[in-house]
Short mmCIF file of C-alpha atoms in Angstrom, two decimals:
data_model
loop_
_atom_site.label_atom_id
_atom_site.label_comp_id
_atom_site.label_asym_id
_atom_site.label_seq_id
_atom_site.Cartn_x
_atom_site.Cartn_y
_atom_site.Cartn_z
CA MET A 1 -7.98 10.54 2.71
CA ARG A 2 -9.76 13.85 2.57
CA GLU A 3 -7.47 14.90 -0.29
CA ALA A 4 -8.77 12.00 -2.38
CA LEU A 5 -12.46 12.31 -1.52
CA GLU A 6 -13.19 16.04 -1.63
CA PRO A 7 -12.07 16.62 -5.26
CA ALA A 8 -14.47 13.80 -6.18
CA GLY A 9 -17.30 15.67 -4.46
CA LEU A 10 -17.48 13.27 -1.50
CA ARG A 11 -17.52 14.42 2.09
CA PRO A 12 -15.88 11.97 4.52
CA SER A 13 -18.63 12.67 7.08
CA ARG A 14 -21.27 11.33 4.67
CA LEU A 15 -19.38 8.04 4.37
CA ALA A 16 -19.31 7.31 8.10
CA GLY A 17 -20.73 3.88 8.84
CA SER A 18 -21.06 3.00 5.17
CA ARG A 19 -19.89 -0.18 3.44
CA GLY A 20 -17.17 1.82 1.69
CA GLY A 21 -14.02 -0.20 1.12
CA VAL A 22 -10.34 0.62 1.16
CA PHE A 23 -8.03 -1.13 -1.29
CA VAL A 24 -4.35 -0.27 -0.99
CA GLY A 25 -1.55 -1.32 -3.29
CA GLN A 26 1.66 -1.16 -1.28
CA ALA A 27 5.01 -2.52 -2.40
CA THR A 28 7.38 -1.66 0.42
CA SER A 29 7.61 -0.02 3.79
CA GLU A 30 11.03 1.59 3.63
CA HIS A 31 9.52 4.80 5.00
CA ALA A 32 9.65 3.07 8.39
CA GLU A 33 13.43 3.23 8.29
CA THR A 34 13.31 7.04 8.36
CA ASP A 35 11.99 6.89 11.91
CA PRO A 36 14.87 7.64 14.31
CA ARG A 37 13.50 4.89 16.58
CA ALA A 38 13.70 2.29 13.77
CA HIS A 39 16.15 0.21 15.75
CA GLU A 40 13.99 0.27 18.88
CA PRO A 41 10.96 -1.80 17.84
CA ASP A 42 7.85 -1.64 19.95
CA VAL A 43 4.19 -2.42 19.34
CA ARG A 44 3.26 1.10 18.26
CA SER A 45 6.10 1.46 15.78
CA MET A 46 5.43 -2.00 14.33
CA VAL A 47 1.73 -1.38 13.81
CA GLY A 48 2.18 2.21 12.74
CA SER A 49 4.74 1.77 10.04
CA ARG A 50 6.33 -1.61 9.48
CA LEU A 51 3.37 -3.95 9.23
CA ARG A 52 1.90 -3.28 5.81
CA VAL A 53 -1.08 -5.51 6.49
CA VAL A 54 -2.73 -2.86 8.69
CA THR A 55 -2.52 0.04 6.22
CA ALA A 56 -6.03 -0.29 4.77
CA GLY A 57 -7.60 -0.77 8.18
CA ARG A 58 -5.91 2.34 9.52
CA ILE A 59 -7.17 4.36 6.55
CA ALA A 60 -10.72 2.97 6.90
CA TYR A 61 -10.84 3.61 10.65
CA ALA A 62 -10.85 7.42 10.65
CA PRO A 63 -13.94 7.91 8.43
CA ASP A 64 -15.61 4.78 9.92
CA LEU A 65 -15.75 2.81 6.67
CA ARG A 66 -17.14 -0.69 7.22
CA GLY A 67 -16.53 -2.39 3.90
CA PRO A 68 -13.55 -4.50 2.90
CA SER A 69 -10.08 -3.30 3.87
CA VAL A 70 -7.49 -4.94 1.67
CA VAL A 71 -3.74 -4.43 1.25
CA LEU A 72 -2.19 -5.98 -1.85
CA ASP A 73 1.52 -6.39 -2.32
CA THR A 74 2.17 -4.51 -5.55
CA ALA A 75 5.86 -5.23 -5.93
CA CYS A 76 5.21 -6.34 -9.51
CA SER A 77 2.81 -5.31 -12.23
CA SER A 78 0.85 -8.57 -12.17
CA SER A 79 -0.09 -8.05 -8.53
CA LEU A 80 -1.19 -4.51 -9.36
CA VAL A 81 -3.50 -5.90 -12.07
CA ALA A 82 -4.82 -8.48 -9.60
CA GLY A 83 -5.51 -5.70 -7.12
CA ALA A 84 -7.43 -3.67 -9.67
CA ARG A 85 -9.47 -6.75 -10.54
CA ARG A 86 -10.22 -7.47 -6.87
CA THR A 87 -11.35 -3.90 -6.35
CA ALA A 88 -13.65 -4.01 -9.37
CA GLU A 89 -15.12 -7.37 -8.30
CA SER A 90 -15.80 -6.03 -4.81
CA ALA A 91 -17.57 -2.99 -6.22
CA HIS A 92 -19.61 -5.16 -8.58
CA ARG A 93 -20.73 -7.41 -5.70
CA ARG A 94 -21.45 -4.30 -3.59
CA GLU A 95 -19.32 -5.60 -0.72
#
């Protein structure tokens, strides 16, 4: 996350505890199959890589962001547009 924030002039430490939100467009989770333990499912491997629903929460956790954490399935272009709209609406409402 630091790689995204610092070029924009934002320090992660200044965002701690803020209502900053994380919106993630994620289509697949094939990267989980590169794990040599892929055929030995356990709670950590499921939460860490296979369950896409937790991606935004995991990203928001480290800098202590307390706004919305949303993962949108972006397998098609219409869902990507919907995700962009949801992000803009959230910013407009100052969620």
